Short mmCIF file of C-alpha atoms and ligand atoms in Angstrom, two decimals:
data_model
loop_
_atom_site.label_atom_id
_atom_site.label_comp_id
_atom_site.label_asym_id
_atom_site.label_seq_id
_atom_site.Cartn_x
_atom_site.Cartn_y
_atom_site.Cartn_z
CA MET A 1 11.60 0.52 6.80
CA ALA A 2 8.51 -0.73 8.59
CA VAL A 3 6.48 2.39 7.88
CA SER A 4 6.24 1.86 4.16
CA ARG A 5 5.10 -1.71 4.75
CA VAL A 6 2.37 -0.35 6.97
CA TRP A 7 1.33 2.14 4.32
CA ILE A 8 1.23 -0.37 1.57
CA HIS A 9 -0.82 -2.63 3.82
CA PHE A 10 -3.17 0.26 4.50
CA ALA A 11 -3.47 1.06 0.81
CA VAL A 12 -4.19 -2.59 0.14
CA VAL A 13 -6.88 -2.57 2.81
CA VAL A 14 -8.55 0.62 1.63
CA LEU A 15 -8.42 -0.12 -2.06
CA LEU A 16 -9.14 -3.82 -1.74
CA VAL A 17 -6.46 -4.49 -4.33
CA SER A 18 -7.15 -8.00 -5.46
CA SER A 19 -4.08 -10.12 -4.86
CA CYS A 20 -3.37 -13.20 -2.79
CA PHE A 21 -0.24 -12.93 -0.69
CA SER A 22 -0.12 -16.31 0.99
CA PRO A 23 -1.61 -19.74 0.57
CA ALA A 24 -5.12 -20.36 1.78
CA VAL A 25 -6.40 -23.92 1.74
CA ALA A 26 -5.11 -25.89 -1.24
CA GLU A 27 -7.76 -27.29 -3.55
CA GLU A 28 -7.91 -29.73 -6.39
CA SER A 29 -7.70 -28.05 -9.78
CA VAL A 30 -10.76 -28.32 -11.97
CA SER A 31 -10.99 -30.30 -15.20
CA GLU A 32 -9.31 -28.91 -18.33
CA GLU A 33 -11.15 -27.85 -21.46
CA PRO A 34 -9.48 -26.79 -24.71
CA SER A 35 -8.12 -23.38 -23.88
CA SER A 36 -7.10 -20.21 -25.74
CA VAL A 37 -4.70 -19.45 -22.91
CA LEU A 38 -1.23 -20.94 -23.37
CA THR A 39 0.14 -22.91 -20.44
CA LEU A 40 3.82 -22.17 -19.93
CA ASP A 41 6.45 -23.54 -17.65
CA ALA A 42 10.13 -22.91 -17.09
CA ALA A 43 11.05 -25.39 -19.86
CA ASN A 44 9.17 -23.70 -22.72
CA PHE A 45 8.81 -20.14 -21.43
CA SER A 46 11.68 -18.48 -23.34
CA GLU A 47 10.99 -20.11 -26.67
CA THR A 48 7.31 -19.16 -26.43
CA ILE A 49 7.83 -15.52 -25.59
CA ALA A 50 10.43 -15.31 -28.37
CA LYS A 51 7.74 -16.45 -30.82
CA HIS A 52 5.17 -13.81 -29.89
CA PRO A 53 5.94 -10.10 -30.21
CA PHE A 54 3.17 -9.26 -27.71
CA ILE A 55 2.28 -11.74 -25.01
CA VAL A 56 0.56 -11.38 -21.66
CA VAL A 57 1.60 -13.76 -18.89
CA GLU A 58 -0.46 -14.43 -15.79
CA PHE A 59 1.54 -15.74 -12.84
CA TYR A 60 -0.95 -17.51 -10.63
CA ALA A 61 -1.36 -20.05 -7.88
CA PRO A 62 -4.11 -22.68 -7.94
CA TRP A 63 -5.14 -21.97 -4.32
CA CYS A 64 -5.69 -18.24 -4.87
CA GLY A 65 -9.32 -17.10 -4.95
CA HIS A 66 -8.61 -13.97 -7.02
CA CYS A 67 -6.90 -16.18 -9.62
CA LYS A 68 -9.94 -18.45 -9.77
CA ARG A 69 -12.20 -15.46 -10.29
CA LEU A 70 -9.95 -14.13 -13.04
CA ALA A 71 -9.62 -17.46 -14.86
CA PRO A 72 -12.94 -17.50 -16.82
CA GLU A 73 -12.59 -13.80 -17.73
CA TYR A 74 -9.02 -14.31 -18.87
CA GLU A 75 -10.07 -17.33 -20.91
CA LYS A 76 -12.88 -15.38 -22.57
CA ALA A 77 -10.57 -12.46 -23.34
CA ALA A 78 -7.98 -14.84 -24.79
CA ALA A 79 -10.59 -16.35 -27.14
CA ILE A 80 -11.64 -12.88 -28.39
CA LEU A 81 -8.07 -11.59 -28.69
CA SER A 82 -6.85 -14.68 -30.56
CA LYS A 83 -8.62 -13.24 -33.62
CA HIS A 84 -7.19 -9.76 -33.19
CA ASP A 85 -4.78 -8.21 -35.65
CA PRO A 86 -2.00 -7.77 -34.61
CA PRO A 87 -2.17 -10.94 -32.47
CA VAL A 88 -2.45 -10.69 -28.71
CA VAL A 89 -1.49 -13.90 -26.91
CA LEU A 90 -2.51 -14.69 -23.34
CA ALA A 91 -0.54 -17.22 -21.31
CA LYS A 92 -0.31 -18.45 -17.72
CA VAL A 93 2.33 -19.89 -15.41
CA ASP A 94 1.46 -21.94 -12.33
CA CYS A 95 3.83 -20.61 -9.67
CA ASN A 96 2.95 -23.40 -7.28
CA GLU A 97 4.98 -25.75 -9.48
CA GLU A 98 8.49 -26.10 -8.12
CA ILE A 99 10.15 -25.68 -11.55
CA ASN A 100 8.42 -22.30 -12.05
CA LYS A 101 9.51 -20.71 -8.77
CA GLU A 102 12.59 -19.25 -10.41
CA LEU A 103 10.49 -17.67 -13.18
CA ALA A 104 8.26 -16.09 -10.56
CA SER A 105 11.20 -14.56 -8.79
CA LYS A 106 12.79 -13.40 -12.06
CA TYR A 107 9.57 -11.52 -12.87
CA GLU A 108 9.30 -10.15 -9.32
CA VAL A 109 5.97 -11.79 -8.61
CA LYS A 110 4.89 -10.67 -5.13
CA GLY A 111 1.21 -11.61 -5.07
CA PHE A 112 -1.22 -13.60 -7.18
CA PRO A 113 -2.35 -13.10 -9.80
CA THR A 114 0.41 -10.95 -11.30
CA LEU A 115 0.05 -10.08 -14.98
CA LYS A 116 2.91 -8.87 -17.16
CA ILE A 117 2.96 -7.71 -20.74
CA LEU A 118 6.08 -8.92 -22.54
CA ARG A 119 7.23 -7.49 -25.85
CA ASN A 120 10.28 -7.84 -27.99
CA GLU A 121 11.16 -11.38 -26.83
CA GLY A 122 10.60 -10.38 -23.25
CA LYS A 123 13.16 -7.58 -23.37
CA ASN A 124 10.41 -5.08 -22.65
CA ILE A 125 8.41 -5.94 -19.53
CA GLN A 126 5.43 -3.95 -18.38
CA ASP A 127 2.97 -4.47 -15.53
CA TYR A 128 -0.60 -5.10 -16.63
CA LYS A 129 -2.66 -2.43 -14.86
CA GLY A 130 -5.98 -2.81 -16.65
CA PRO A 131 -9.35 -4.18 -15.55
CA ARG A 132 -9.95 -7.84 -14.75
CA ASP A 133 -13.19 -8.56 -16.55
CA ALA A 134 -13.15 -10.05 -20.08
CA ASP A 135 -14.33 -6.92 -21.92
CA GLY A 136 -12.07 -4.68 -19.90
CA ILE A 137 -9.07 -6.92 -20.57
CA VAL A 138 -9.80 -6.92 -24.31
CA GLU A 139 -10.18 -3.13 -24.49
CA HIS A 140 -7.08 -2.49 -22.42
CA LEU A 141 -4.88 -4.89 -24.37
CA LYS A 142 -6.06 -3.62 -27.76
CA LYS A 143 -4.81 -0.22 -26.66
CA GLN A 144 -1.55 -1.65 -25.30
CA VAL A 145 -0.74 -3.58 -28.49
CA GLY A 146 -1.19 -0.48 -30.67
CA PRO A 147 1.28 2.39 -30.88
CA ALA A 148 2.25 3.91 -27.52
CA SER A 149 1.18 7.32 -28.75
CA ALA A 150 -1.84 7.83 -31.03
CA GLU A 151 -1.67 10.37 -33.81
CA ILE A 152 -4.25 13.17 -33.53
CA LYS A 153 -5.27 14.33 -37.00
CA SER A 154 -8.46 16.21 -36.23
CA SER A 155 -10.42 17.83 -33.43
CA GLU A 156 -12.60 14.76 -33.49
CA ASP A 157 -9.58 12.50 -32.84
CA ALA A 158 -8.68 14.78 -29.95
CA SER A 159 -12.10 14.70 -28.35
CA ASN A 160 -12.29 10.91 -28.72
CA LEU A 161 -8.96 10.46 -26.99
CA ILE A 162 -8.79 13.19 -24.38
CA SER A 163 -11.25 12.57 -21.58
CA GLU A 164 -12.22 14.96 -18.82
CA LYS A 165 -11.55 12.31 -16.20
CA LYS A 166 -8.02 11.17 -16.99
CA VAL A 167 -4.54 12.51 -17.50
CA PHE A 168 -3.64 12.70 -21.19
CA ILE A 169 -0.28 13.71 -22.59
CA VAL A 170 0.12 15.21 -26.06
CA GLY A 171 3.32 15.98 -27.92
CA VAL A 172 3.04 18.79 -30.46
CA PHE A 173 5.68 18.47 -33.19
CA PRO A 174 6.04 20.23 -36.56
CA GLU A 175 7.25 16.87 -37.88
CA TYR A 176 7.40 13.37 -36.46
CA SER A 177 11.14 12.91 -36.48
CA GLY A 178 14.25 14.02 -34.67
CA GLU A 179 15.59 13.63 -31.16
CA GLN A 180 12.69 15.34 -29.38
CA PHE A 181 10.04 13.21 -31.05
CA LYS A 182 12.08 10.08 -30.42
CA ASN A 183 12.40 10.90 -26.72
CA PHE A 184 8.68 11.56 -26.45
CA ILE A 185 7.90 8.13 -27.92
CA THR A 186 10.44 6.48 -25.61
CA VAL A 187 8.70 7.98 -22.59
CA ALA A 188 5.27 7.06 -23.96
CA GLU A 189 6.39 3.46 -24.32
CA LYS A 190 7.77 3.43 -20.82
CA LEU A 191 4.71 4.93 -19.11
CA ARG A 192 1.94 3.66 -21.37
CA SER A 193 0.34 1.45 -18.75
CA ASP A 194 -0.20 4.43 -16.45
CA TYR A 195 -1.08 7.22 -18.89
CA ASP A 196 -2.49 7.79 -22.35
CA PHE A 197 -0.34 9.52 -24.96
CA GLY A 198 -0.97 11.22 -28.30
CA HIS A 199 0.90 13.42 -30.73
CA THR A 200 -0.15 15.98 -33.28
CA SER A 201 1.38 18.39 -35.77
CA ASP A 202 -1.33 20.96 -35.26
CA ALA A 203 -2.12 22.36 -31.82
CA LYS A 204 -5.43 23.80 -32.97
CA PHE A 205 -7.00 20.31 -32.73
CA LEU A 206 -6.45 20.29 -28.98
CA PRO A 207 -9.20 21.22 -26.52
CA ARG A 208 -9.07 24.06 -24.00
CA GLY A 209 -5.92 25.28 -25.62
CA ASP A 210 -4.56 28.38 -27.17
CA LEU A 211 -3.38 27.98 -30.75
CA THR A 212 -0.01 29.52 -30.16
CA ILE A 213 2.15 26.49 -29.47
CA ASN A 214 4.74 27.08 -32.17
CA GLN A 215 7.60 24.93 -31.05
CA PRO A 216 7.77 21.28 -29.99
CA THR A 217 5.86 21.11 -26.72
CA VAL A 218 4.50 18.44 -24.43
CA ARG A 219 1.13 19.38 -22.99
CA LEU A 220 -0.36 17.40 -20.10
CA PHE A 221 -4.12 17.57 -19.67
CA LYS A 222 -5.46 16.68 -16.24
CA PRO A 223 -8.85 16.66 -14.59
CA PHE A 224 -7.71 18.71 -11.55
CA ASP A 225 -5.75 21.78 -10.43
CA GLU A 226 -4.56 23.90 -13.38
CA LEU A 227 -6.09 21.51 -15.97
CA LEU A 228 -3.17 21.74 -18.38
CA VAL A 229 0.56 22.24 -18.11
CA ASP A 230 3.34 22.42 -20.71
CA THR A 231 7.01 21.56 -20.94
CA GLN A 232 9.63 22.03 -23.62
CA ASP A 233 12.28 19.93 -21.90
CA PHE A 234 12.65 16.78 -24.02
CA ASN A 235 15.32 15.05 -22.00
CA VAL A 236 13.90 11.58 -21.29
CA ASP A 237 14.35 11.75 -17.51
CA ALA A 238 13.08 15.31 -17.32
CA LEU A 239 10.02 14.41 -19.34
CA GLU A 240 9.28 11.43 -17.14
CA ASN A 241 9.67 13.50 -13.98
CA PHE A 242 7.47 16.22 -15.44
CA ILE A 243 4.71 13.69 -16.12
CA GLU A 244 4.95 12.02 -12.71
CA ALA A 245 4.99 15.34 -10.84
CA SER A 246 2.24 17.06 -12.84
CA SER A 247 -0.13 14.15 -12.69
CA VAL A 248 -0.46 14.13 -8.92
CA PRO A 249 -3.18 16.47 -7.65
CA SER A 250 -2.20 18.94 -4.93
CA VAL A 251 -5.05 17.39 -2.95
CA THR A 252 -5.77 13.72 -3.64
CA ILE A 253 -9.46 12.83 -3.46
CA PHE A 254 -10.26 9.57 -1.71
CA ASN A 255 -13.81 8.38 -2.29
CA LYS A 256 -15.51 5.50 -4.04
CA ASP A 257 -14.83 6.86 -7.55
CA PRO A 258 -12.44 4.34 -9.17
CA SER A 259 -10.92 7.04 -11.39
CA ASN A 260 -9.25 8.46 -8.25
CA HIS A 261 -7.64 5.20 -7.19
CA LEU A 262 -4.49 5.66 -9.25
CA TYR A 263 -3.84 8.90 -7.35
CA VAL A 264 -4.73 7.35 -4.00
CA THR A 265 -2.21 4.56 -4.61
CA LYS A 266 0.47 7.11 -5.53
CA PHE A 267 -0.35 9.05 -2.39
CA PHE A 268 0.05 6.05 -0.10
CA ASN A 269 3.25 4.91 -1.81
CA SER A 270 4.85 8.32 -1.45
CA PRO A 271 7.76 8.66 1.00
CA HIS A 272 6.50 12.06 2.23
CA ALA A 273 4.58 12.98 5.36
CA LYS A 274 0.85 12.68 4.74
CA ALA A 275 -1.89 15.03 5.86
CA MET A 276 -5.34 13.48 5.58
CA LEU A 277 -8.60 15.31 6.09
CA PHE A 278 -11.60 13.07 6.62
CA LEU A 279 -15.14 14.41 6.47
CA ASN A 280 -18.59 13.76 5.05
CA PHE A 281 -18.54 14.96 1.43
CA SER A 282 -22.34 15.30 1.47
CA ASN A 283 -22.37 17.82 4.28
CA GLY A 284 -22.97 21.49 3.53
CA ASN A 285 -19.58 22.70 4.78
CA PHE A 286 -17.56 20.44 2.47
CA ASP A 287 -16.66 23.24 0.03
CA SER A 288 -15.29 25.55 2.66
CA PHE A 289 -13.14 22.73 4.13
CA LYS A 290 -11.97 21.74 0.69
CA SER A 291 -10.93 25.25 -0.31
CA LYS A 292 -9.05 25.92 2.96
CA PHE A 293 -7.31 22.57 2.63
CA GLN A 294 -6.44 23.31 -1.00
CA ASP A 295 -4.88 26.66 0.05
CA VAL A 296 -2.75 24.91 2.65
CA ALA A 297 -1.74 22.22 0.13
CA GLU A 298 -0.59 24.88 -2.36
CA HIS A 299 1.30 26.65 0.41
CA TYR A 300 3.22 23.51 1.40
CA LYS A 301 3.73 22.18 -2.13
CA GLY A 302 7.21 20.67 -2.50
CA LYS A 303 7.89 20.93 1.25
CA GLY A 304 7.81 17.25 2.14
CA ILE A 305 4.13 16.91 3.00
CA ILE A 306 1.29 15.78 0.75
CA PHE A 307 -2.47 16.10 1.13
CA LEU A 308 -5.52 13.92 0.82
CA VAL A 309 -9.19 14.53 1.52
CA GLY A 310 -11.27 11.42 2.20
CA ASP A 311 -15.03 10.89 2.25
CA LEU A 312 -16.35 9.20 5.39
CA ASP A 313 -18.24 6.83 3.13
CA ALA A 314 -15.02 5.37 1.71
CA SER A 315 -12.86 5.64 4.80
CA GLN A 316 -13.97 2.88 7.18
CA GLY A 317 -10.67 1.07 6.55
CA ALA A 318 -8.67 4.17 7.39
CA PHE A 319 -10.72 4.85 10.53
CA GLN A 320 -10.19 1.31 11.73
CA TYR A 321 -6.49 1.48 10.93
CA PHE A 322 -6.04 4.70 12.91
CA GLY A 323 -8.53 3.76 15.66
CA LEU A 324 -10.81 6.74 14.93
CA LYS A 325 -14.57 7.18 15.19
CA ALA A 326 -16.90 8.75 12.62
CA GLU A 327 -18.21 11.16 15.30
CA GLN A 328 -14.73 12.71 15.50
CA ALA A 329 -14.95 13.96 11.90
CA PRO A 330 -14.21 16.38 10.41
CA LEU A 331 -10.69 15.52 11.46
CA ILE A 332 -7.13 15.78 10.20
CA ILE A 333 -4.47 13.19 10.82
CA ILE A 334 -0.83 13.65 9.83
CA GLN A 335 1.53 10.72 9.69
CA ASN A 336 5.18 11.53 9.10
CA ASN A 337 7.73 9.20 7.54
CA ASP A 338 8.76 7.80 10.95
CA GLY A 339 5.19 6.70 11.56
CA VAL A 340 4.56 9.40 14.19
CA LYS A 341 0.96 10.61 14.07
CA TYR A 342 -0.81 13.84 14.96
CA LEU A 343 -4.55 14.21 15.22
CA LYS A 344 -7.03 17.06 15.34
CA VAL A 345 -10.68 16.12 15.73
CA ASN A 346 -13.91 18.13 15.42
CA LEU A 347 -12.16 20.47 13.06
CA GLU A 348 -13.40 23.83 11.77
CA PRO A 349 -12.24 25.08 8.34
CA ASP A 350 -10.33 27.92 10.02
CA HIS A 351 -8.29 25.50 12.15
CA ILE A 352 -6.58 23.93 9.16
CA ALA A 353 -3.88 26.53 8.42
CA THR A 354 -2.98 27.17 12.08
CA TRP A 355 -2.82 23.49 12.91
CA LEU A 356 -0.55 22.76 9.93
CA LYS A 357 1.71 25.58 11.08
CA GLU A 358 1.90 24.07 14.57
CA TYR A 359 2.78 20.75 12.99
CA LYS A 360 5.57 22.37 10.97
CA ASP A 361 6.82 24.19 14.10
CA GLY A 362 6.97 20.85 15.94
CA SER A 363 4.65 22.02 18.70
CA LEU A 364 2.04 19.26 18.44
CA THR A 365 1.84 16.24 20.72
CA PRO A 366 1.86 12.90 18.87
CA PHE A 367 -1.23 10.79 18.90
CA THR A 368 -1.24 7.10 19.81
CA LYS A 369 -3.97 4.67 18.89
CA SER A 370 -5.06 3.10 22.16
CA GLU A 371 -8.03 1.47 23.78
CA PRO A 372 -9.03 3.09 27.07
CA ILE A 373 -7.04 1.92 30.10
CA PRO A 374 -9.35 -0.68 31.69
CA GLU A 375 -10.89 0.30 35.00
CA VAL A 376 -11.09 -3.29 36.16
CA ASN A 377 -8.12 -5.51 35.34
CA ASP A 378 -8.29 -8.39 37.81
CA GLU A 379 -8.00 -11.48 35.61
CA PRO A 380 -4.74 -13.44 35.97
CA VAL A 381 -3.61 -12.24 32.51
CA LYS A 382 -3.53 -8.44 32.69
CA ILE A 383 -4.83 -6.26 29.86
CA VAL A 384 -2.32 -3.79 28.50
CA VAL A 385 -3.27 -0.99 26.08
CA ALA A 386 -0.97 1.37 24.15
CA ASN A 387 -1.47 4.11 26.77
CA SER A 388 -0.61 1.83 29.70
CA LEU A 389 2.21 -0.16 28.11
CA LYS A 390 5.00 2.15 29.27
CA ASP A 391 3.89 1.96 32.90
CA VAL A 392 3.28 -1.76 32.95
CA VAL A 393 6.22 -2.96 30.91
CA PHE A 394 9.00 -0.37 31.08
CA ASN A 395 8.50 1.54 34.33
CA SER A 396 7.17 -1.14 36.66
CA GLY A 397 10.48 -2.77 37.50
CA LYS A 398 8.83 -6.14 36.94
CA ASN A 399 9.39 -9.10 34.66
CA VAL A 400 6.63 -8.95 32.07
CA LEU A 401 5.55 -11.53 29.52
CA LEU A 402 3.42 -9.72 26.93
CA GLU A 403 1.35 -11.37 24.24
CA PHE A 404 0.30 -9.33 21.18
CA TYR A 405 -2.88 -10.87 19.84
CA ALA A 406 -5.71 -10.25 17.41
CA PRO A 407 -9.33 -11.01 18.25
CA TRP A 408 -9.79 -13.06 15.07
CA CYS A 409 -6.63 -15.15 15.45
CA GLY A 410 -7.15 -18.88 16.07
CA HIS A 411 -3.63 -19.57 17.39
CA CYS A 412 -4.19 -16.77 19.94
CA LYS A 413 -7.35 -18.48 21.16
CA LYS A 414 -5.42 -21.71 21.58
CA LEU A 415 -2.71 -19.91 23.54
CA ALA A 416 -5.17 -18.12 25.87
CA PRO A 417 -5.79 -20.98 28.38
CA ILE A 418 -2.04 -21.72 28.42
CA LEU A 419 -1.24 -18.11 29.32
CA ASP A 420 -3.95 -18.29 31.99
CA GLU A 421 -2.21 -21.28 33.49
CA VAL A 422 1.15 -19.48 33.41
CA ALA A 423 -0.40 -16.38 35.00
CA VAL A 424 -2.03 -18.41 37.78
CA SER A 425 1.27 -20.10 38.56
CA PHE A 426 2.89 -16.66 39.09
CA GLU A 427 -0.08 -15.20 40.95
CA ASN A 428 1.84 -15.06 44.24
CA ASP A 429 5.01 -13.74 42.64
CA ALA A 430 4.82 -9.95 42.81
CA ASN A 431 7.71 -9.54 40.37
CA VAL A 432 6.16 -11.29 37.37
CA ILE A 433 3.29 -10.03 35.24
CA ILE A 434 1.61 -11.95 32.43
CA ALA A 435 -0.15 -9.57 30.07
CA LYS A 436 -1.75 -9.27 26.66
CA MET A 437 -2.44 -6.44 24.21
CA ASP A 438 -4.79 -6.34 21.25
CA GLY A 439 -2.43 -5.37 18.41
CA THR A 440 -5.28 -4.37 16.12
CA THR A 441 -6.70 -1.64 18.35
CA ASN A 442 -3.45 -0.36 19.87
CA ASP A 443 -0.29 1.07 18.32
CA ILE A 444 2.63 -1.26 18.92
CA PRO A 445 5.74 0.58 20.17
CA SER A 446 8.86 0.33 18.04
CA GLU A 447 10.64 -1.79 20.70
CA PHE A 448 8.54 -4.72 19.51
CA GLU A 449 8.33 -6.21 16.06
CA VAL A 450 4.99 -7.86 15.44
CA ARG A 451 4.64 -9.52 12.05
CA GLY A 452 1.89 -11.94 12.93
CA TYR A 453 -0.28 -13.06 15.85
CA PRO A 454 0.32 -14.21 18.45
CA THR A 455 3.71 -12.62 19.06
CA VAL A 456 5.04 -13.02 22.58
CA TYR A 457 7.70 -10.83 24.15
CA PHE A 458 9.41 -10.86 27.49
CA SER A 459 10.77 -7.76 29.16
CA SER A 460 12.83 -8.38 32.26
CA ALA A 461 12.66 -6.14 35.34
CA THR A 462 15.58 -4.15 33.95
CA ASN A 463 13.96 -4.01 30.49
CA LYS A 464 16.01 -6.60 28.67
CA ILE A 465 13.61 -7.34 25.83
CA MET A 466 13.47 -10.67 24.03
CA GLN A 467 10.98 -12.46 21.87
CA TYR A 468 9.61 -15.80 23.07
CA ASP A 469 9.90 -18.40 20.32
CA GLY A 470 9.66 -21.56 22.41
CA ASP A 471 6.96 -24.19 22.70
CA ARG A 472 3.48 -22.99 23.41
CA THR A 473 3.09 -24.96 26.63
CA ALA A 474 2.72 -23.61 30.14
CA GLU A 475 5.79 -25.53 31.28
CA ALA A 476 8.05 -24.15 28.55
CA ILE A 477 6.87 -20.58 29.12
CA ILE A 478 7.30 -20.82 32.90
CA ASN A 479 10.82 -22.19 32.48
CA PHE A 480 11.65 -19.39 30.04
CA ILE A 481 10.47 -16.75 32.49
CA GLN A 482 12.39 -18.32 35.37
CA LYS A 483 15.54 -18.49 33.28
CA ASN A 484 15.40 -14.93 31.95
CA ARG A 485 13.86 -12.91 34.77
CA ASP A 486 16.10 -10.50 36.61
CA THR A 487 16.88 -11.78 40.05
CA ASP A 488 15.22 -9.78 42.82
CA LYS A 489 17.36 -7.26 44.61
CA GLU A 490 17.37 -9.21 47.93
CA THR A 491 18.37 -12.44 46.27
CA LEU A 492 21.03 -10.63 44.30
CA ASP A 493 22.55 -9.25 47.50
CA LYS A 494 22.84 -12.75 48.93
CA GLU A 495 24.14 -14.49 45.88
CA ILE A 496 26.44 -11.88 44.45
CA PRO A 497 29.85 -13.02 45.93
CA VAL A 498 30.71 -15.35 43.08
CA GLN A 499 31.67 -13.48 39.94
CA SER A 500 29.88 -15.58 37.41
CA ASP A 501 28.71 -15.19 33.85
CA SER A 502 27.08 -18.57 33.82
CA GLY A 503 24.32 -19.19 31.30
CA LYS A 504 22.79 -15.73 31.21
CA ASP A 505 23.48 -14.90 27.60
CA GLU A 506 21.00 -12.91 25.57
CA LEU A 507 19.00 -14.96 23.11
C1 NAG B 1 4.81 -26.06 -22.03
O1 NAG B 1 5.01 -27.26 -21.30
C2 NAG B 1 3.88 -27.70 -20.54
C3 NAG B 1 4.30 -28.89 -19.70
O2 NAG B 1 4.90 -29.87 -20.49
C4 NAG B 1 2.71 -27.99 -21.48
O3 NAG B 1 1.58 -28.38 -20.73
C5 NAG B 1 2.40 -26.76 -22.30
O4 NAG B 1 1.37 -27.03 -23.23
C6 NAG B 1 3.65 -26.24 -23.01
N1 NAG B 1 3.31 -24.98 -23.64
C7 NAG B 1 3.67 -24.65 -24.86
C8 NAG B 1 3.22 -23.32 -25.37
O5 NAG B 1 4.33 -25.40 -25.55
C1 NAG B 2 -23.18 12.21 5.32
O1 NAG B 2 -24.14 13.24 5.32
C2 NAG B 2 -25.36 12.89 4.69
C3 NAG B 2 -26.21 14.15 4.62
O2 NAG B 2 -26.21 14.84 5.84
C4 NAG B 2 -26.00 11.75 5.48
O3 NAG B 2 -27.20 11.35 4.85
C5 NAG B 2 -25.03 10.56 5.50
O4 NAG B 2 -25.54 9.52 6.30
C6 NAG B 2 -23.67 10.99 6.07
N1 NAG B 2 -22.74 9.89 5.92
C7 NAG B 2 -22.00 9.42 6.94
C8 NAG B 2 -21.09 8.27 6.61
O5 NAG B 2 -22.04 9.88 8.06
#
């Protein structure tokens, strides 16, 4: 539902994931030079991918700035990789072209650019999750075109492959055959864009390890928590679940270190309730907060709530999103899967465990992002904030037209004088209120669905709620209000004799 959209949006904001989601201003495309990147369209797509065992396809749109930035890097990488053995072919598809729209939807392209790695005549499709500079692309693809799991034949191999900063998964097998080995390779192929895999016949090459692994074992090295963890369950699904579960830290770290971003993305995409502690990592008390938070995270592991600690330095996006101020840190905010939020500001390390317990017991009061209720509110268009919305819209017994706007939105600015005119025309009508709420600084109650700005709603005196989709002229809006307002009690009493259902249908 809506919550996950909000979370993904938030993750996009905080991580600045580079994708275009909708057209900006269209521009002329620049002149063509001989290119190492293949241009594909719907007519020659299948035959081309059938010809190349390993091909990378960029789905792009000419108007997208991120695509333009990628283009020279992609071109450079394609030139270098064209000489690689085995060959790595880079191609692109212009999704703005009508004939390619079906391709884009077949490959589930949701933003631009989207890069996919296609193998085996396109039967094996994998998201490209590597860097976007030429050297990074080359390095990443060289690794992707090789075997999914690298053989480790010496301690030197092991120390070259297994880094202290990344998850690495090793299969230890007496021989490289049989069901268990086959399953391991299947999983490695499936998850290779997210994790690095290796296999060895001798556990003594592995770092940090005991030498006593004497049966086929999968060992996952990780740069956090218990540092390594083993499984002997070689069922493909079980192995995949083991890897996904063991590679998430009990507390996700959110700072500017890019090696944490994979975990941050997983955190925000998770369906569980999220507890987020925000504080200044450079302050002296960081360690005591971190260790108390870690204890709580271990305690609630597997109980439907996950944990993140964020550095103030990296968290401006989150603070803006939740309407928080840096002075309130250290703070914890919990958001459950219905979007309900709980907040504790000016936190001490010792508060963490008790507060989490109160959350679990359901004894906390939810927190709403709201601007302060204005002391003066005497313009024709009234200001509504999250904390006054109930009183103004639902409990006032009045007919309310409410605009949700954003300060940066041009269409809202155009609508403003029109709403003023509407408000002035109802100034002597005590039963009609024209109001506006800044949707970026106030939580929007679930009665309203706001997908863009401006969004205008009307709530009648008896709280019949409808969205206004008509013309943005004063006349049209006034007519709409007159048509849909609940008749005043006195008028009702006079007019009621005729039993009529004339023209009062819901929209
Ligand atoms: C596919 O067709 C397009 C349009 O005709 C052409 O520009 C492109 O070079 C073709 N690509 C290949 C690999 O044949
Ligand atoms: C965090 O604390 C350090 C050291 O006290 C200080 O220099 C820095 O400005 C603080 N950062 C923020 C974002 O408050």
